PDB file of C-alpha atoms and ligand atoms in Angstrom:
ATOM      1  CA  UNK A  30     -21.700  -1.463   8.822  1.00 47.00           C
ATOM      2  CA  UNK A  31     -23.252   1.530  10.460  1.00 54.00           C
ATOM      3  CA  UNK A  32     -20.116   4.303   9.427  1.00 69.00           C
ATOM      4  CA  UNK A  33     -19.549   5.113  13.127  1.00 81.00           C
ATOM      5  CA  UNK A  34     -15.576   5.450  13.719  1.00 83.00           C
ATOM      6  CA  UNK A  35     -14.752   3.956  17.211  1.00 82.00           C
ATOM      7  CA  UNK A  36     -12.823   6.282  18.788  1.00 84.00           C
ATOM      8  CA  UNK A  37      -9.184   5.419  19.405  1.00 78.00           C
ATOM      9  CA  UNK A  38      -5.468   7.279  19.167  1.00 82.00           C
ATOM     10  CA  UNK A  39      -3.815   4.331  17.255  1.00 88.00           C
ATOM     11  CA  UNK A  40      -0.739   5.630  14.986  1.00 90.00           C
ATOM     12  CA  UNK A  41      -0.991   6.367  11.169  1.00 95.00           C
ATOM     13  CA  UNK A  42       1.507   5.911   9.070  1.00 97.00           C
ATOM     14  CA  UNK A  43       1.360   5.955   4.992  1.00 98.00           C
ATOM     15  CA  UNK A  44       3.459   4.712   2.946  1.00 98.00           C
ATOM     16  CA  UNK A  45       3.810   6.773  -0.571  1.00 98.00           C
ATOM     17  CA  UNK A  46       5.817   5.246  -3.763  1.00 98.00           C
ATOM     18  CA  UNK A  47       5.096   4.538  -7.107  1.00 97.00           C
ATOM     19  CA  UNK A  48       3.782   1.129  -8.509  1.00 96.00           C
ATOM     20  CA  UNK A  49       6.706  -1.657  -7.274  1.00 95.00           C
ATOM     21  CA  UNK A  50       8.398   0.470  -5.043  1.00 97.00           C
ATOM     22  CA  UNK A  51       7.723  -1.472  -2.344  1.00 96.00           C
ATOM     23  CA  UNK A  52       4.838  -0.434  -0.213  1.00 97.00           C
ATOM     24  CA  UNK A  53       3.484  -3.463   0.177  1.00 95.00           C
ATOM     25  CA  UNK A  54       6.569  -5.597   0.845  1.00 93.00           C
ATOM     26  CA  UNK A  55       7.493  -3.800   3.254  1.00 97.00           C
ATOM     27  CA  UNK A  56       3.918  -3.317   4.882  1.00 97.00           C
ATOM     28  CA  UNK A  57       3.893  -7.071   5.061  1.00 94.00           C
ATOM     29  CA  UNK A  58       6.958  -6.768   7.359  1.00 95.00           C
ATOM     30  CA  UNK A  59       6.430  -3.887   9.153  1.00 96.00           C
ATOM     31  CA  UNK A  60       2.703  -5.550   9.695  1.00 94.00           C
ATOM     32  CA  UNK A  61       4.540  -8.404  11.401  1.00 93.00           C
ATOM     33  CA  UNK A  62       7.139  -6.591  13.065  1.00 95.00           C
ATOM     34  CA  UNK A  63       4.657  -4.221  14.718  1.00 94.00           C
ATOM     35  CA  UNK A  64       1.641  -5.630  15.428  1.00 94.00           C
ATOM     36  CA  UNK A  65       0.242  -2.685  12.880  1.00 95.00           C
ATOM     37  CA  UNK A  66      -2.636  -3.532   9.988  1.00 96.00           C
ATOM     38  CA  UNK A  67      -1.560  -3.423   6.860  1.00 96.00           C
ATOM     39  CA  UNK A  68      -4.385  -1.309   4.966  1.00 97.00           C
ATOM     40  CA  UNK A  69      -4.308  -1.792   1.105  1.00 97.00           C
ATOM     41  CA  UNK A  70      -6.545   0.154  -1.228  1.00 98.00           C
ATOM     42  CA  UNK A  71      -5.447  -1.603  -3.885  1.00 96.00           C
ATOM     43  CA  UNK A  72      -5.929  -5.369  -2.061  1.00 94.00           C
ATOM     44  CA  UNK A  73      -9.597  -4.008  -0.701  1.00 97.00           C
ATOM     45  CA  UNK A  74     -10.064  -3.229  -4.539  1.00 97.00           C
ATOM     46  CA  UNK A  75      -9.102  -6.451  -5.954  1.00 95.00           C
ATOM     47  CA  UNK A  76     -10.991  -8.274  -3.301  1.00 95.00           C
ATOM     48  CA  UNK A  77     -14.109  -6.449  -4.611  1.00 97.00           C
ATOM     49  CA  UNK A  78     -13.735  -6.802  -7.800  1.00 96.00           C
ATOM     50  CA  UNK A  79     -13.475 -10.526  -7.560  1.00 94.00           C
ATOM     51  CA  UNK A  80     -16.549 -10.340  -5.163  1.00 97.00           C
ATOM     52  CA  UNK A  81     -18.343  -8.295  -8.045  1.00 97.00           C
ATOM     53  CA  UNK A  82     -19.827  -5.696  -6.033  1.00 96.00           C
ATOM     54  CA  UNK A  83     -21.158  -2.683  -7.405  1.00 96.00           C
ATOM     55  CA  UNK A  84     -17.854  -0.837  -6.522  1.00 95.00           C
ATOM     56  CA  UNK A  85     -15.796  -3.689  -7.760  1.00 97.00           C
ATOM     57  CA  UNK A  86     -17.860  -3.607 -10.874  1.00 97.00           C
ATOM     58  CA  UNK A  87     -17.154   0.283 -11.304  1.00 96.00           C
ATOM     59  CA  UNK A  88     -13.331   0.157 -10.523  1.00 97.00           C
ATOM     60  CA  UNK A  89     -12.309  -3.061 -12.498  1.00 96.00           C
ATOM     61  CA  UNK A  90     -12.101  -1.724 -15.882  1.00 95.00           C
ATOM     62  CA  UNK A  91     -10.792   1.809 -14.314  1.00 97.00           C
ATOM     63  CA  UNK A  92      -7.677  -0.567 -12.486  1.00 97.00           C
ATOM     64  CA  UNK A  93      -7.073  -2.831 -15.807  1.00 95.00           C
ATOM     65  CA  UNK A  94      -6.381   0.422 -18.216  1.00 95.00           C
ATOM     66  CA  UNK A  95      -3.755   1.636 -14.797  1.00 96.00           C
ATOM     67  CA  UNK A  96      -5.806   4.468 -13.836  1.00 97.00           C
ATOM     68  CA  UNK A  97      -6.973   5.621 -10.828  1.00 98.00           C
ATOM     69  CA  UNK A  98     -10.360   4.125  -9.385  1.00 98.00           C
ATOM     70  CA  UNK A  99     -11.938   7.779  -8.274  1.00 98.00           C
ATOM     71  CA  UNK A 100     -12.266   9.281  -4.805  1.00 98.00           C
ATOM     72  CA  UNK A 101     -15.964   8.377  -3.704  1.00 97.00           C
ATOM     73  CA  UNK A 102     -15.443   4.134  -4.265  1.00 97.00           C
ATOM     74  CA  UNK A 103     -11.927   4.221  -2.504  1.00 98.00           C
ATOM     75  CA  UNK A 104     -13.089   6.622  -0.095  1.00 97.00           C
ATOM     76  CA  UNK A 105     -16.164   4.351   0.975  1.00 97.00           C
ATOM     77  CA  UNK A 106     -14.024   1.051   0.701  1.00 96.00           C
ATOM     78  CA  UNK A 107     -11.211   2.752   3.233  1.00 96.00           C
ATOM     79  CA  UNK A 108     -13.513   4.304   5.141  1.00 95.00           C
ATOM     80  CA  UNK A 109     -15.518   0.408   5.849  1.00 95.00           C
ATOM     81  CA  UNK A 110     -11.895  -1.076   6.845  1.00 95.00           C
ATOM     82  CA  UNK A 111     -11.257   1.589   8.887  1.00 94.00           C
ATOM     83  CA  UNK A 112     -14.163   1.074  11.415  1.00 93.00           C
ATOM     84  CA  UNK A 113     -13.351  -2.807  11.631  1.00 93.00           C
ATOM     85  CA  UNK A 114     -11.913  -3.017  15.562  1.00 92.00           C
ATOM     86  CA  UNK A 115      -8.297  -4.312  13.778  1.00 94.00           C
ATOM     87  CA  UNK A 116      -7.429  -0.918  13.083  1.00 93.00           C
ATOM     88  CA  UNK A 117      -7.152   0.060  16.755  1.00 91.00           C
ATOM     89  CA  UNK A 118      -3.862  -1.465  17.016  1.00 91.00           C
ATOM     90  CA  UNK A 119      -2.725   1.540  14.556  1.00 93.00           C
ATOM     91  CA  UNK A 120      -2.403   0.727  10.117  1.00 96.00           C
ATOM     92  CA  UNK A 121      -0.305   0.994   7.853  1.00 97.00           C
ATOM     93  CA  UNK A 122      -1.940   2.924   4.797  1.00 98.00           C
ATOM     94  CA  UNK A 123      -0.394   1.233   1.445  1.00 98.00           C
ATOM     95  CA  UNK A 124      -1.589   2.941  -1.364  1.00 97.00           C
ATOM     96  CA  UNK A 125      -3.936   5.392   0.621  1.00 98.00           C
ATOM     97  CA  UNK A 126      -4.425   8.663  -0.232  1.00 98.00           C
ATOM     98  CA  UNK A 127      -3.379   8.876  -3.609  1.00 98.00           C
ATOM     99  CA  UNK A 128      -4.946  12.193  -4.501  1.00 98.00           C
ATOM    100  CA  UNK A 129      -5.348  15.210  -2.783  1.00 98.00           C
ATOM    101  CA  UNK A 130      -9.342  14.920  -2.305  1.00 98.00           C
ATOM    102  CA  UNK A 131      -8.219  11.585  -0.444  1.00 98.00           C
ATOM    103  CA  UNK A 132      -5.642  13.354   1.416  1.00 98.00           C
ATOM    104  CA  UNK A 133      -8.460  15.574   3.331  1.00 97.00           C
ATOM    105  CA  UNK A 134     -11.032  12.628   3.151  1.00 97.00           C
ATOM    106  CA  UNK A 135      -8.071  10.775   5.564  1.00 97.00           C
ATOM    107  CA  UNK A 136      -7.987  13.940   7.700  1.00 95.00           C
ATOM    108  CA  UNK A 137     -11.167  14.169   8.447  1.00 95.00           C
ATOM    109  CA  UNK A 138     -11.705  10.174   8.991  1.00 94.00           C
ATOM    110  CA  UNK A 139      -9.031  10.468  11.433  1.00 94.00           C
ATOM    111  CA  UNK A 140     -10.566  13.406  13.235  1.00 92.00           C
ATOM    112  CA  UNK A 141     -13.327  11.381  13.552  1.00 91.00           C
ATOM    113  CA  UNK A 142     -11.034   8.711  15.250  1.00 91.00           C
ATOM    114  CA  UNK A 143      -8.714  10.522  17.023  1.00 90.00           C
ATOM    115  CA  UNK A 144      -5.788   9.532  15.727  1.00 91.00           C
ATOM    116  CA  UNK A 145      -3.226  11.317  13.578  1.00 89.00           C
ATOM    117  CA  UNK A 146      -0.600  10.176  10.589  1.00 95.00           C
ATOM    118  CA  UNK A 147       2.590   9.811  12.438  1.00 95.00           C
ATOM    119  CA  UNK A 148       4.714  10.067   9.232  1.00 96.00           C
ATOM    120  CA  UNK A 149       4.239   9.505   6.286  1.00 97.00           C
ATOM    121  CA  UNK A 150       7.414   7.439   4.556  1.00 98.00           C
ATOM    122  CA  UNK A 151       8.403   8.158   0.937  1.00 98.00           C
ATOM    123  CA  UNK A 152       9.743   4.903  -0.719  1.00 98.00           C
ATOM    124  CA  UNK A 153      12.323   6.495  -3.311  1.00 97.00           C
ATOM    125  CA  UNK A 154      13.435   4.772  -6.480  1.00 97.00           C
ATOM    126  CA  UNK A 155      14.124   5.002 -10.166  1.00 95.00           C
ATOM    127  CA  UNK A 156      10.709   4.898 -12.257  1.00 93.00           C
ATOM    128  CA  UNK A 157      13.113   3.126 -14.896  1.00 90.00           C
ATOM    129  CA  UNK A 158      13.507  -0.219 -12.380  1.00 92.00           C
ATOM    130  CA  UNK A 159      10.143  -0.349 -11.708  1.00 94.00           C
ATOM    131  CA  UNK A 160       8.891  -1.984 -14.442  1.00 92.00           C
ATOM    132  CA  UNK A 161      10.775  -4.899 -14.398  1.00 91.00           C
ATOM    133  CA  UNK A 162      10.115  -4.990 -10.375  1.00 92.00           C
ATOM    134  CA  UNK A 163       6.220  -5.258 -11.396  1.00 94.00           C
ATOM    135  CA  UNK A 164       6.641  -7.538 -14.411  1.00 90.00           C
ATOM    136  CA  UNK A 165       8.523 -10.219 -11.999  1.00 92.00           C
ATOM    137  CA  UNK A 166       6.044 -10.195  -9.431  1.00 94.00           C
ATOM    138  CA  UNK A 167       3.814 -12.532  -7.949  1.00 95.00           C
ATOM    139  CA  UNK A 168       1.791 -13.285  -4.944  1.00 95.00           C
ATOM    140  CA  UNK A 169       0.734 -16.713  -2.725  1.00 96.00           C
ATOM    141  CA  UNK A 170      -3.004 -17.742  -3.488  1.00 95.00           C
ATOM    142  CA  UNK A 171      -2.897 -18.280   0.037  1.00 96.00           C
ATOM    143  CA  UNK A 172      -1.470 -15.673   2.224  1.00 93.00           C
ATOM    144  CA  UNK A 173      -1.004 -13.207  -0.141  1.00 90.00           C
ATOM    145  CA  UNK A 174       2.974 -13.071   0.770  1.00 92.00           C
ATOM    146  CA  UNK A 175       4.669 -11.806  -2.087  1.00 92.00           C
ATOM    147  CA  UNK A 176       7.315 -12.406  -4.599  1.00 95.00           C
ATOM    148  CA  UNK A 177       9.624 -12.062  -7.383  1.00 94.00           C
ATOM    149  CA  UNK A 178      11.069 -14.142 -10.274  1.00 93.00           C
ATOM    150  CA  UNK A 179      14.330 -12.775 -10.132  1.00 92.00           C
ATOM    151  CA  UNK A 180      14.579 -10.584  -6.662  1.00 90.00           C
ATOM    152  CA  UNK A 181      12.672 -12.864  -3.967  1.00 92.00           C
ATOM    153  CA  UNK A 182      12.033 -16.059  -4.616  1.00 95.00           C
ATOM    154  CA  UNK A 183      10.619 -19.332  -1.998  1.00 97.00           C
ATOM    155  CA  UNK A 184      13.543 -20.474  -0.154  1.00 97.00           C
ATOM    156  CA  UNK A 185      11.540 -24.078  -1.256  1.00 97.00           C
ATOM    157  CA  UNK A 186      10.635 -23.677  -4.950  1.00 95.00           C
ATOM    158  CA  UNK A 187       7.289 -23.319  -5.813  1.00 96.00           C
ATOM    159  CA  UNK A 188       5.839 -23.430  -2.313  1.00 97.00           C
ATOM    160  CA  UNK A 189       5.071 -19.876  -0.257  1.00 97.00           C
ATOM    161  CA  UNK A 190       7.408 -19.779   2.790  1.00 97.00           C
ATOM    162  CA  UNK A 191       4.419 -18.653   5.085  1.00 95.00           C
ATOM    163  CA  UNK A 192       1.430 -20.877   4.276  1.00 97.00           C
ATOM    164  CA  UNK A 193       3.165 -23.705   2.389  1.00 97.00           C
ATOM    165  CA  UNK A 194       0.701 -23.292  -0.232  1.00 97.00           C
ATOM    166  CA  UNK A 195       1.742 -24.070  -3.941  1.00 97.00           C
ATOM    167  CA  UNK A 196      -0.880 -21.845  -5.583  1.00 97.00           C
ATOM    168  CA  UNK A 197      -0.026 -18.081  -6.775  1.00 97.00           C
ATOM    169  CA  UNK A 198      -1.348 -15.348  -8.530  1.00 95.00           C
ATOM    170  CA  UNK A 199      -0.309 -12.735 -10.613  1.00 94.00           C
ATOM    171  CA  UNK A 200      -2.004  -9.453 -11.381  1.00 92.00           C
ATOM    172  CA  UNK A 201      -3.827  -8.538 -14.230  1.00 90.00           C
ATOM    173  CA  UNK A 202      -2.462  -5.058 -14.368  1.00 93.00           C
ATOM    174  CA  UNK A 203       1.189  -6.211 -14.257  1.00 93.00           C
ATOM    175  CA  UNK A 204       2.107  -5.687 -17.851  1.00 89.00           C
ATOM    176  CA  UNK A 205       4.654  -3.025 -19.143  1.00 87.00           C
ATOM    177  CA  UNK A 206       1.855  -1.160 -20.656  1.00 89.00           C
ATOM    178  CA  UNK A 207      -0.694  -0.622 -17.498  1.00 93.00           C
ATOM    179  CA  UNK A 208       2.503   0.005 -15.527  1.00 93.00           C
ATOM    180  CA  UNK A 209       3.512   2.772 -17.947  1.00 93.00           C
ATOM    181  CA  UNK A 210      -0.114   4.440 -16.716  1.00 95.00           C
ATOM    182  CA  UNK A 211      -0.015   3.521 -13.223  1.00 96.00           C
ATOM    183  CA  UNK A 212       3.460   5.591 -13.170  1.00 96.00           C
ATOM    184  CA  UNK A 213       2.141   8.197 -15.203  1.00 96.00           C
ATOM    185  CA  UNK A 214      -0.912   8.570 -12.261  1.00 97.00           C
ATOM    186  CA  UNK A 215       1.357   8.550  -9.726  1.00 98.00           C
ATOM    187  CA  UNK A 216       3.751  11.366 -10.708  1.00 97.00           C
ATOM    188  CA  UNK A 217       0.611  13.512 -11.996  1.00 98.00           C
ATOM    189  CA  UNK A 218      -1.721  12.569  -8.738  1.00 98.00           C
ATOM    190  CA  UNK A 219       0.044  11.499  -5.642  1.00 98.00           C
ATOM    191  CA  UNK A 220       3.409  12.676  -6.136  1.00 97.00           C
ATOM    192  CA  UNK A 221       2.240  16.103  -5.194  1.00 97.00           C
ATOM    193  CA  UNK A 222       1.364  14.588  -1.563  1.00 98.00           C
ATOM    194  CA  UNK A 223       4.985  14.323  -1.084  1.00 97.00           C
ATOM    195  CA  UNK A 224       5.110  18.250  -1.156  1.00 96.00           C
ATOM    196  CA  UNK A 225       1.605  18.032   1.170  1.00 95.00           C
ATOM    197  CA  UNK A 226       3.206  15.906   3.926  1.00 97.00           C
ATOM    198  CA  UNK A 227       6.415  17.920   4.098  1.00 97.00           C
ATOM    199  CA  UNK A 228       4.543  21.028   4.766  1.00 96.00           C
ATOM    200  CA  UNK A 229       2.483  19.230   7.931  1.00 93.00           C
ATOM    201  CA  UNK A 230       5.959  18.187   8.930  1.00 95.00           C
ATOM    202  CA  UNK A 231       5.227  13.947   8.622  1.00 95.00           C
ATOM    203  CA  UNK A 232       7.087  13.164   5.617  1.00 97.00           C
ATOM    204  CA  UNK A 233      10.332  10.966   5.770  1.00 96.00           C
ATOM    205  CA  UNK A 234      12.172   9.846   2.856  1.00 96.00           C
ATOM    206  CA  UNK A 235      13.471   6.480   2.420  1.00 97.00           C
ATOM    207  CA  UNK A 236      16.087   5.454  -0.738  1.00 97.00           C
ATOM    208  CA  UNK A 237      14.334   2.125  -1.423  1.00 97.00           C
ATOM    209  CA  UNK A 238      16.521   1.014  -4.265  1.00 96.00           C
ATOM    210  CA  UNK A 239      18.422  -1.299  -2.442  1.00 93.00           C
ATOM    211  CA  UNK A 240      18.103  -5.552  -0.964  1.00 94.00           C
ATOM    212  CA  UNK A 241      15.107  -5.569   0.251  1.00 94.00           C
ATOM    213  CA  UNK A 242      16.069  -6.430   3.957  1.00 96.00           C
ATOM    214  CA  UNK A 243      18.246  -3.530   4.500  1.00 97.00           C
ATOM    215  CA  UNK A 244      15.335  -1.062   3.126  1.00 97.00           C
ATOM    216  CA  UNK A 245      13.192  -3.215   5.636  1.00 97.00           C
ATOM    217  CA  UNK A 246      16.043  -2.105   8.485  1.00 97.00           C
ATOM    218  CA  UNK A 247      15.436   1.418   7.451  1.00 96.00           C
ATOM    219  CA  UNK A 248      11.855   1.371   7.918  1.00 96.00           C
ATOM    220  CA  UNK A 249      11.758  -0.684  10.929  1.00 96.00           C
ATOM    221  CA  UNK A 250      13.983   2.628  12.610  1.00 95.00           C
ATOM    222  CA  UNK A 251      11.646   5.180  11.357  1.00 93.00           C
ATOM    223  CA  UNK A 252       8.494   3.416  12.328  1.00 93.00           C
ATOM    224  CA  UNK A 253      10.072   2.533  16.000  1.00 93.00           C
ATOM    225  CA  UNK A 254      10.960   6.587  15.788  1.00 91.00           C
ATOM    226  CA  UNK A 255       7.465   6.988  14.524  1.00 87.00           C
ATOM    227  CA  UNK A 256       5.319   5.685  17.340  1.00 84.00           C
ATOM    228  CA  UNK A 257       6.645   5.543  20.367  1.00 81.00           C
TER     229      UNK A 257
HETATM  230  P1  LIG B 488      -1.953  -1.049  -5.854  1.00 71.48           P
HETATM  231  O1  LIG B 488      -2.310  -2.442  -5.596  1.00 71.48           O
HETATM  232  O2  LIG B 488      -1.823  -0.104  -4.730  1.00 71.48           O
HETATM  233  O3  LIG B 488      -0.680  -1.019  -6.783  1.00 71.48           O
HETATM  234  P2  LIG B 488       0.531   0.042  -6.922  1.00 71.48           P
HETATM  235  O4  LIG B 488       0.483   1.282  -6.145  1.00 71.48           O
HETATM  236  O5  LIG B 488       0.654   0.205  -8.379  1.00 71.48           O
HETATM  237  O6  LIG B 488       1.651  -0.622  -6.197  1.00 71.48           O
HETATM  238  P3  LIG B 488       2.159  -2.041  -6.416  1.00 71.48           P
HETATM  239  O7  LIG B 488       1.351  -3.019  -5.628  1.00 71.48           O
HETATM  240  O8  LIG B 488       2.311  -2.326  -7.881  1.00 71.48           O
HETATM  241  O9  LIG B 488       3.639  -1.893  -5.866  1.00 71.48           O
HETATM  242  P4  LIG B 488       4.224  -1.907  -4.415  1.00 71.48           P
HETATM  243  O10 LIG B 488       4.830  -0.588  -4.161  1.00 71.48           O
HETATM  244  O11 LIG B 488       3.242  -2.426  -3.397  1.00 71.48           O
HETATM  245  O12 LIG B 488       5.386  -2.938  -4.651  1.00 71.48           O
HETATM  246  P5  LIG B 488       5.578  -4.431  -4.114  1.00 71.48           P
HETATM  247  O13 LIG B 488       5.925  -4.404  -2.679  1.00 71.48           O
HETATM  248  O14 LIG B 488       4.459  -5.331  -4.528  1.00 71.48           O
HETATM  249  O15 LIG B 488      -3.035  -0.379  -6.831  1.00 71.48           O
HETATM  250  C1  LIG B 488      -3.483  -1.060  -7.998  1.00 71.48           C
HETATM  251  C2  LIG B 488      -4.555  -0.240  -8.683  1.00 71.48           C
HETATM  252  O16 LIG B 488      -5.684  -0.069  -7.790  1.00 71.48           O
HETATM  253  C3  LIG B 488      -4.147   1.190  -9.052  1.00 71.48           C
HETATM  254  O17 LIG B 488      -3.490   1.240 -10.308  1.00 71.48           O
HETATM  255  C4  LIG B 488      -5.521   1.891  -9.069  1.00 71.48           C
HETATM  256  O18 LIG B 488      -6.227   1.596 -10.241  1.00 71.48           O
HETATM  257  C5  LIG B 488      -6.243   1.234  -7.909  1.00 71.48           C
HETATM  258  N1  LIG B 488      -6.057   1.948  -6.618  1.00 71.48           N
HETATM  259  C6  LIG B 488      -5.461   1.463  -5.497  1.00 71.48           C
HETATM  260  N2  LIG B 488      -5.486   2.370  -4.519  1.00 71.48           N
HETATM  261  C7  LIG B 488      -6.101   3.458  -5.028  1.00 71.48           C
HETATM  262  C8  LIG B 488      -6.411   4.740  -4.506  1.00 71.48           C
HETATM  263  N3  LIG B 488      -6.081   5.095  -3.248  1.00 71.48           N
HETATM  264  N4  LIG B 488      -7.048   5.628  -5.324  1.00 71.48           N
HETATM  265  C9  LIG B 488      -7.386   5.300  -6.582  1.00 71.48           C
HETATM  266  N5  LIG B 488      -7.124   4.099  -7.147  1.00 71.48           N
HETATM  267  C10 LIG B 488      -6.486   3.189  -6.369  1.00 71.48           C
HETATM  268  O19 LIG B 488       6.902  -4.828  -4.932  1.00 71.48           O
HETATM  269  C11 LIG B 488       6.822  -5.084  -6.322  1.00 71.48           C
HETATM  270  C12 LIG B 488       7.722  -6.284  -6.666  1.00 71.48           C
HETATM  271  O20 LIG B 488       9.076  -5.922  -6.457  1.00 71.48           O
HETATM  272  C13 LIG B 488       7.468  -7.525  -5.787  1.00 71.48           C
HETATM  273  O21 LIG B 488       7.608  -8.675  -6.587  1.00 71.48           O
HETATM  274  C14 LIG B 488       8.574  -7.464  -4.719  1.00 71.48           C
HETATM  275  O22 LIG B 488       8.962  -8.774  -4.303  1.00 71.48           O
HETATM  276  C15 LIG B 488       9.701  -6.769  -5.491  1.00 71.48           C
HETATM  277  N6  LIG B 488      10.477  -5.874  -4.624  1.00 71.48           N
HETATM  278  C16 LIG B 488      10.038  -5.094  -3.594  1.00 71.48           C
HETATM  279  N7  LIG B 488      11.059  -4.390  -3.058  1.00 71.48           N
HETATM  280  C17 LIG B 488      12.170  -4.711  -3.795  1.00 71.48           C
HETATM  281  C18 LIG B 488      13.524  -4.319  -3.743  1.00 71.48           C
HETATM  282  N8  LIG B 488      13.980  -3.457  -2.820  1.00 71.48           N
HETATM  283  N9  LIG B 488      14.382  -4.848  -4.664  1.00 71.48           N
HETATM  284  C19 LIG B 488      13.943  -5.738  -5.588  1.00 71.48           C
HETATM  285  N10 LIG B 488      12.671  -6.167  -5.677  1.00 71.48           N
HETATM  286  C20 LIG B 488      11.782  -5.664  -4.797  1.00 71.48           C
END
């Protein structure tokens, strides 16, 4: 990978939310609704550490205690996705930029692309629900589609409705404890973006407390709204 950018005026759009709010769900489907690319920091993380790069080697122990992996590794890892010719069909950014020294890193990547965040889509909910939303969940081995013990299960038990496969995961940093931290990084970090976005006049809020289709209507509106 050379670093060069191609150049291209794809849409942006981030999705902000605590840990099990949602982002990624409903990436997934606005991924497939919209021909967009789902973009997970957290995904391009756990595929490193499991390929034990150096950067995987330096965030693992940072992502099992539920803190933040810093600036410079997510930075670089984003930064390498980014200039893969995917992303000129526009991303979705889940879990990207969680601070504020990511916040500019993005602006200036995407100065670099020419394209611009077309809104940036707050997933609300209650902290309190949240840990029980990450506690149930689990992913295919597969596909990566995921799921929940009690909120979204197979429609065939114990095989993923998109791949068929009969093989899941579930993540290491899904206990009550790491969760705890994860929400404690997110309220003192990249809460504060909320604030950031409103001032550039991007942010949209979203009550994401409900079934998980109708939040998925929601979206599918403001992302239509988004980039046309
Ligand atoms: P990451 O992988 O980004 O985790 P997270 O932000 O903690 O978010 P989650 O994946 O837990 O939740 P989600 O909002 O995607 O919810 P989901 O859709 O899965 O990051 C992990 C770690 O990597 C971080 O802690 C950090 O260490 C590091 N990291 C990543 N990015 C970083 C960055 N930029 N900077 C620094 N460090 C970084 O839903 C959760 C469950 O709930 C699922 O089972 C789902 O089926 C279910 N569900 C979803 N919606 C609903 C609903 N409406 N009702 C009921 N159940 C629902």
């Amino acid at each position: 990978m050379d670093g060069t950018l191609p150049h291209h005026t794809a849409p942006v759009l981030i999705l902000l939310g605590p840990p099990g709010a949602g982002k990624g769900t409903q990436a997934r489907m606005l991924e497939e609704k919209f021909g967009l690319v789902q973009l997970s920091t957290g995904d391009l993380l756990r595929a490193a550490v499991a390929a034990g790069t150096e950067a995987g080697k330096r965030a693992k122990t940072v992502m099992e205690a539920g803190e933040l992996v810093s600036d410079d590794i997510v930075i670089a890892i984003l930064r390498d996705r980014m200039a893969q010719p995917d992303c000129e069909k526009g991303v979705i950014l889940d879990g990207f930029p969680r601070t504020a020294v990511q916040a500019e890193a993005l602006d200036a990547l995407l100065a670099e692309t020419g394209s611009r965040i077309e809104a940036a889509i707050s997933l609300e909910v209650d902290d309190a629900a949240m840990v029980a939303r990450v506690a149930g969940r689990y992913t295919c081995a597969g596909c990566g589609e995921g799921y929940h013990d009690d909120f979204k299960q197979p429609i065939q038990a114990g095989s993923c409705d998109k791949c068929g496969s009969t093989d899941f995961n579930r993540r290491a940093d899904d206990t009550a404890e790491t969760v705890a931290s994860r929400l404690e990084a997110y309220h003192a970090s990249t809460a504060p973006l909320i604030s950031h976005y409103r001032e550039q006049g991007a942010l949209l809020g979203v009550n994401a407390m409900g079934e998980i289709d109708d939040i998925a209507a929601k979206m599918a509106v403001i992302v239509k709204e988004a980039t046309r």
